[in-house]
Structure formats: C-alpha cells, structure tokens
PDB file of C-alpha atoms in Angstrom:
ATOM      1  CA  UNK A 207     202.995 171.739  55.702  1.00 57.00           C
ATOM      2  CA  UNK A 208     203.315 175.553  56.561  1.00 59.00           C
ATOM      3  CA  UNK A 209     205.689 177.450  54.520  1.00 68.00           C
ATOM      4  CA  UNK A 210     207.957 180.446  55.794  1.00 74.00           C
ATOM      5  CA  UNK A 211     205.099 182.866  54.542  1.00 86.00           C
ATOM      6  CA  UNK A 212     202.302 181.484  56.675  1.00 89.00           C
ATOM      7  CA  UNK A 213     200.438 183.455  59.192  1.00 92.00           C
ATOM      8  CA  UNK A 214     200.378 182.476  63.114  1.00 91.00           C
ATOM      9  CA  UNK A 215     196.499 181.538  63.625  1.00 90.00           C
ATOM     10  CA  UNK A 216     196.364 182.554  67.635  1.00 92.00           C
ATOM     11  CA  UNK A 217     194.206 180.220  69.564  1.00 92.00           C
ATOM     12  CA  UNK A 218     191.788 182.855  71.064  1.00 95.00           C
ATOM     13  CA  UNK A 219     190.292 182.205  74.592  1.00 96.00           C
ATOM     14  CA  UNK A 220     186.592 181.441  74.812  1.00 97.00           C
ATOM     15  CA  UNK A 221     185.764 184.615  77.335  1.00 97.00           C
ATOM     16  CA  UNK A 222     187.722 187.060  74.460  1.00 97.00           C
ATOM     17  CA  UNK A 223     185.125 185.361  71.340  1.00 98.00           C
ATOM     18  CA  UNK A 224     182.063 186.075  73.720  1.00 98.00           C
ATOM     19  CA  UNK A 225     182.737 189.333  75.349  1.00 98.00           C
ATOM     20  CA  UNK A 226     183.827 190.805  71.211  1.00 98.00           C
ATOM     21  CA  UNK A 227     180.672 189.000  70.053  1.00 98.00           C
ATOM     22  CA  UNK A 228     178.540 191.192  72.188  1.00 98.00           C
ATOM     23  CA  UNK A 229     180.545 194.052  71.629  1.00 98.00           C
ATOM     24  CA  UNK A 230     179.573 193.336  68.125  1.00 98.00           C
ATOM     25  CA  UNK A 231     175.630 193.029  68.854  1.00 97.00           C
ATOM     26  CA  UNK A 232     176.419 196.486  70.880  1.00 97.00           C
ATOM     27  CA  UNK A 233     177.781 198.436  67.763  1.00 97.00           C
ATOM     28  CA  UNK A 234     175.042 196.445  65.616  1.00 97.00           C
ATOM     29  CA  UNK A 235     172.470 197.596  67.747  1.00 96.00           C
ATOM     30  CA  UNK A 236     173.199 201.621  67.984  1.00 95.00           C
ATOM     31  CA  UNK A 237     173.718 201.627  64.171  1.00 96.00           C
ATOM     32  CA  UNK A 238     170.522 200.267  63.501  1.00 94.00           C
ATOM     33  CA  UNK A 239     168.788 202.646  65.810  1.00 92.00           C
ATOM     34  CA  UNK A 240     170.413 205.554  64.963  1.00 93.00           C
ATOM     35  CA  UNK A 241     169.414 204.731  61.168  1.00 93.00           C
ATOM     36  CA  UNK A 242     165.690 203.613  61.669  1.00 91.00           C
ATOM     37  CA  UNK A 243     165.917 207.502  63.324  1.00 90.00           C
ATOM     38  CA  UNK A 244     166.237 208.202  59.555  1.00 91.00           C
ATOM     39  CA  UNK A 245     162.631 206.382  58.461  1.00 90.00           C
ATOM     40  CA  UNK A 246     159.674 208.626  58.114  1.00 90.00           C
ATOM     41  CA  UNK A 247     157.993 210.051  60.962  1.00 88.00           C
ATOM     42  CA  UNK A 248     160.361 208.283  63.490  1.00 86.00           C
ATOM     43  CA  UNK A 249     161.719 211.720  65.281  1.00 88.00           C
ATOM     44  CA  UNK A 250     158.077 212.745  65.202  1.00 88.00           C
ATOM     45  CA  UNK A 251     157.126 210.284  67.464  1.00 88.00           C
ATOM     46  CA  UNK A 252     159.932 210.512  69.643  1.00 85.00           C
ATOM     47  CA  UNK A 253     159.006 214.444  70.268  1.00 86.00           C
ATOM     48  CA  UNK A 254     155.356 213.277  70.986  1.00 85.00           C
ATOM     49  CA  UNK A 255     156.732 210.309  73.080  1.00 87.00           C
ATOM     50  CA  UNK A 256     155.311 207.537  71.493  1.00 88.00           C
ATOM     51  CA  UNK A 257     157.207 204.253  71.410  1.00 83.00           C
ATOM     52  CA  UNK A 258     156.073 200.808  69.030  1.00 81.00           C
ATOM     53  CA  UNK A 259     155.077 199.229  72.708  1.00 81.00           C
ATOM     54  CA  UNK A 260     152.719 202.827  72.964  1.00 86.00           C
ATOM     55  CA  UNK A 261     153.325 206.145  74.959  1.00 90.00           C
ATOM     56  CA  UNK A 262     156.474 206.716  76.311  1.00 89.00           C
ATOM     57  CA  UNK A 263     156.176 205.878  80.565  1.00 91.00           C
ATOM     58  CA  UNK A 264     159.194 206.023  83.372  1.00 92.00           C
ATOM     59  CA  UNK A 265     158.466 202.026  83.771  1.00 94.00           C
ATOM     60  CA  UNK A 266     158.587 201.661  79.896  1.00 92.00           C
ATOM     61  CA  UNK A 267     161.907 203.469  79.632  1.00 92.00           C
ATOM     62  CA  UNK A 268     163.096 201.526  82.207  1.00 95.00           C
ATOM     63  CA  UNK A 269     162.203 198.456  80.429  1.00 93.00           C
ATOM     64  CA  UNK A 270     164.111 199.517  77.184  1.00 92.00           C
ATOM     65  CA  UNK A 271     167.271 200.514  78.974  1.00 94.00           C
ATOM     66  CA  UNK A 272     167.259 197.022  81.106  1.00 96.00           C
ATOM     67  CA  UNK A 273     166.854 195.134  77.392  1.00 94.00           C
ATOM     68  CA  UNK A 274     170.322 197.265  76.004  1.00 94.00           C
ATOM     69  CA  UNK A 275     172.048 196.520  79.452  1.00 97.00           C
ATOM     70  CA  UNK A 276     171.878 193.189  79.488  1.00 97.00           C
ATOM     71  CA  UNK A 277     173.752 192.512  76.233  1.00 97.00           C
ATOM     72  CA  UNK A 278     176.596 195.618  77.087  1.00 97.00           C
ATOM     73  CA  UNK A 279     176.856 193.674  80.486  1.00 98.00           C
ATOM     74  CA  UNK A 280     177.432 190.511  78.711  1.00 98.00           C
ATOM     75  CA  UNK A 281     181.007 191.964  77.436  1.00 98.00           C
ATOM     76  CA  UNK A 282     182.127 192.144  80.992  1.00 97.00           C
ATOM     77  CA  UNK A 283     180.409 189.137  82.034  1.00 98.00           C
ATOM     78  CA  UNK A 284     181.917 186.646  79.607  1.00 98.00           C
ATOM     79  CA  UNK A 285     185.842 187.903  80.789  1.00 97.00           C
ATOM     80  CA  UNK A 286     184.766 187.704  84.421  1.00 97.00           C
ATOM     81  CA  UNK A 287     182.014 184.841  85.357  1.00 97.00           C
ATOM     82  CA  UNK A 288     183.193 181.274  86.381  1.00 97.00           C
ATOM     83  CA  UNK A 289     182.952 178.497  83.252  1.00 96.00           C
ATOM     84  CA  UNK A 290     179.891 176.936  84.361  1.00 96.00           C
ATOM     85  CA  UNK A 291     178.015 179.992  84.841  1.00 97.00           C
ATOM     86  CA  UNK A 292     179.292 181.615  81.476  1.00 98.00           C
ATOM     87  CA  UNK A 293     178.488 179.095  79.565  1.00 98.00           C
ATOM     88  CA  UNK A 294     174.956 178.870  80.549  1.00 98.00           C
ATOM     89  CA  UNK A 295     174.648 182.309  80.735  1.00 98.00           C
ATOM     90  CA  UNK A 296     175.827 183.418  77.187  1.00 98.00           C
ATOM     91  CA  UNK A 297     173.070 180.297  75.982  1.00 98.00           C
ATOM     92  CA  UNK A 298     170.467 181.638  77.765  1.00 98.00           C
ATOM     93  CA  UNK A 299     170.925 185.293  77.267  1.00 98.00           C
ATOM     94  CA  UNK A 300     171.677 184.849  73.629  1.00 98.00           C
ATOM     95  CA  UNK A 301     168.532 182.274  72.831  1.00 98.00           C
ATOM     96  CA  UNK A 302     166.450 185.078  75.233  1.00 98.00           C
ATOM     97  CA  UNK A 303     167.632 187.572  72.705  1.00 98.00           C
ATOM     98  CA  UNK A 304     167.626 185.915  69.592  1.00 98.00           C
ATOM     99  CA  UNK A 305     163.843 185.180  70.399  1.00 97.00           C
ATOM    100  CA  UNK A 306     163.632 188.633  70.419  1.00 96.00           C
ATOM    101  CA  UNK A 307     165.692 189.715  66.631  1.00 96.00           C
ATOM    102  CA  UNK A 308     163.103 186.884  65.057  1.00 97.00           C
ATOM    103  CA  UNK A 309     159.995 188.815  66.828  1.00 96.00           C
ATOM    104  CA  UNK A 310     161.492 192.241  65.089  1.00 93.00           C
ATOM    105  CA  UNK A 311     162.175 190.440  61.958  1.00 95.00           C
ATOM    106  CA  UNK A 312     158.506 188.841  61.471  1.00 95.00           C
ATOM    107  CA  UNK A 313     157.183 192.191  62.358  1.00 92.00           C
ATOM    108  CA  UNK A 314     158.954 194.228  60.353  1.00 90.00           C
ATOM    109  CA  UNK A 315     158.813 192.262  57.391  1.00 84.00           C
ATOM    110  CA  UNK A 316     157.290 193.794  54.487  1.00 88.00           C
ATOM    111  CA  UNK A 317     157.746 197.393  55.493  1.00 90.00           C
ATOM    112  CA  UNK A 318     160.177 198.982  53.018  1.00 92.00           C
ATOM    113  CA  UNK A 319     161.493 201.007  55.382  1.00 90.00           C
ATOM    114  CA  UNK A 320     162.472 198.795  57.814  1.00 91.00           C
ATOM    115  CA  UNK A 321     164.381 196.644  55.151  1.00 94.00           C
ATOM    116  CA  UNK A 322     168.001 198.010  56.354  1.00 94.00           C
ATOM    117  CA  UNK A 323     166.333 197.059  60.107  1.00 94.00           C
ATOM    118  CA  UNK A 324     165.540 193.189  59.277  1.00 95.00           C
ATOM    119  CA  UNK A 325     168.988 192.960  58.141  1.00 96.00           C
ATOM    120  CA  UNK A 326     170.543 194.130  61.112  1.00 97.00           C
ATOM    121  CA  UNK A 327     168.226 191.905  62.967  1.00 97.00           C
ATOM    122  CA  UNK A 328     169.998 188.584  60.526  1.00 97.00           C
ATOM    123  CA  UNK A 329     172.656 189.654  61.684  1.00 98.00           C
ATOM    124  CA  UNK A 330     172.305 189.981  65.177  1.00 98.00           C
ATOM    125  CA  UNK A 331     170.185 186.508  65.286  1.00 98.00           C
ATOM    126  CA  UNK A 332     173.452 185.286  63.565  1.00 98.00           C
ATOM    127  CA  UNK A 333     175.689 186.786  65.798  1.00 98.00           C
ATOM    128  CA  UNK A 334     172.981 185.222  68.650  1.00 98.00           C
ATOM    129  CA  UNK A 335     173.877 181.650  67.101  1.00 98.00           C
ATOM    130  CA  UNK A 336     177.623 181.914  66.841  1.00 98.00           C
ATOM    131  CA  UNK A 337     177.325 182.732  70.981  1.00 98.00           C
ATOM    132  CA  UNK A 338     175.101 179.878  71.731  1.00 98.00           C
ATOM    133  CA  UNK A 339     177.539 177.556  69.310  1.00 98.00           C
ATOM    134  CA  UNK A 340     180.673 179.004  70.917  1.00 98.00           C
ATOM    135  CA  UNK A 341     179.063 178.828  74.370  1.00 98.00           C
ATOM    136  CA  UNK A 342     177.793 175.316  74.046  1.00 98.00           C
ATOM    137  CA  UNK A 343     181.277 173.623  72.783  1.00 97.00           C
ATOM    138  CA  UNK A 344     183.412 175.763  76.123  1.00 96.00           C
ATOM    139  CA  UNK A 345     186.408 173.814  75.603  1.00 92.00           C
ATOM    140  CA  UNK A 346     186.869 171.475  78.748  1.00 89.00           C
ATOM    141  CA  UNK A 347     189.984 170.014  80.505  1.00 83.00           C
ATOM    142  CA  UNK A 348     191.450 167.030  80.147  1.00 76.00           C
ATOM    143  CA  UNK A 349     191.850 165.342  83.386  1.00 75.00           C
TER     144      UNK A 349
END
C-alpha cells in the first residue's frame, strides 16, 4: 500500500525508452572517442591518416560516418516508425551493433590502454541488450 510520501512511477512509452537508449549509445560513443584521442600515438595517426581498418580513403570515411548515423538516426526513428517496423528495426540494428561492441571488445582486450575503451564497449553491448529486450516485449493491444 503506497503511503502519502510515495513517488508517481510514470509509465513511459516504448518509442521515448528506445529513442533515450540511443541517445545514450550516442553520448557513450563520442566520450569514448574523444578519450581513446588521449592513448599514445592516437593524434599521430590521425595527422598521417591512418585508421585501425588502414589509410584513411573518401570510401573509408564514408563508411565510418554511415556506422555513427545509423545509431543517431535510430533516436528519431524509434519516435516516428510504425510498431511493426520499430520493433524489428531497433532488434536488428541493435544485435547488428552489438556484434560489433563484442568485435571491439575481443580486440582490444589486453591492451592497457584501451581498458577505459572495453568498458565503454560493456556498456554499449549492455545498452544493445536492454534495446533488443525492450524492443522484443513492444507492449501489444488488447483486442
């Protein structure tokens, strides 16, 4: 039984968890780059153009920017897509990049410098499993 001091607990809509989730992985992932430009010989390589995938190209950079615009489109996307297609997208998308933080994670094991960057990446896959969870269970109508 609630007493006179509790707190309201607002039911939050399913499009408002998944659009701040990856508003979240957003902010999670320009932290973590701007510190791992902090690791030794990282701005070095940047001035010489060299990238972990090898020298920086047009088609490369266009590759990177398409990986951060997906997720930054995925705020907008989970207010304004249909159910069906939300759902499925948010799995997909999320599993897609999850895939991905577990790739960075194995690789960068090990490396004491990228210590602070395998915990970002927990966290994101985390993040990546609360969206597939939250996706998956889209509360339905009763009819």
């Amino acid at each position: 039984m609630p007493n006179s001091k509790s707190l309201v607990n607002y039911n939050i809509n399913i499009k408002v968890k998944l659009a701040s989730l990856w508003t979240t992985l957003m902010f999670l992932y320009i932290y973590a780059d701007y510190f791992r430009l902090m690791t030794p010989e990282k701005l070095e390589k940047i001035m010489k153009l060299q990238t972990p995938m090898g020298a920086t190209t047009p088609k490369l950079l266009v590759i990177f920017s398409t990986i951060l615009i997906i997720p930054a489109l995925m705020i907008f996307l989970s207010v304004f897509l249909k159910p069906q297609l939300n759902k499925w997208l948010n799995i997909i998308i999320a599993f897609l990049y999850a895939c991905i933080s577990i790739l960075i994670i194995v690789s960068s094991f090990g490396n004491e410098w990228q210590l602070f960057f395998v915990i970002f990446n927990i966290i994101e896959l985390v993040v990546f499993i609360i969206i597939m969870f939250q996706a998956w269970k889209w509360p339905r109508v009763d009819i």
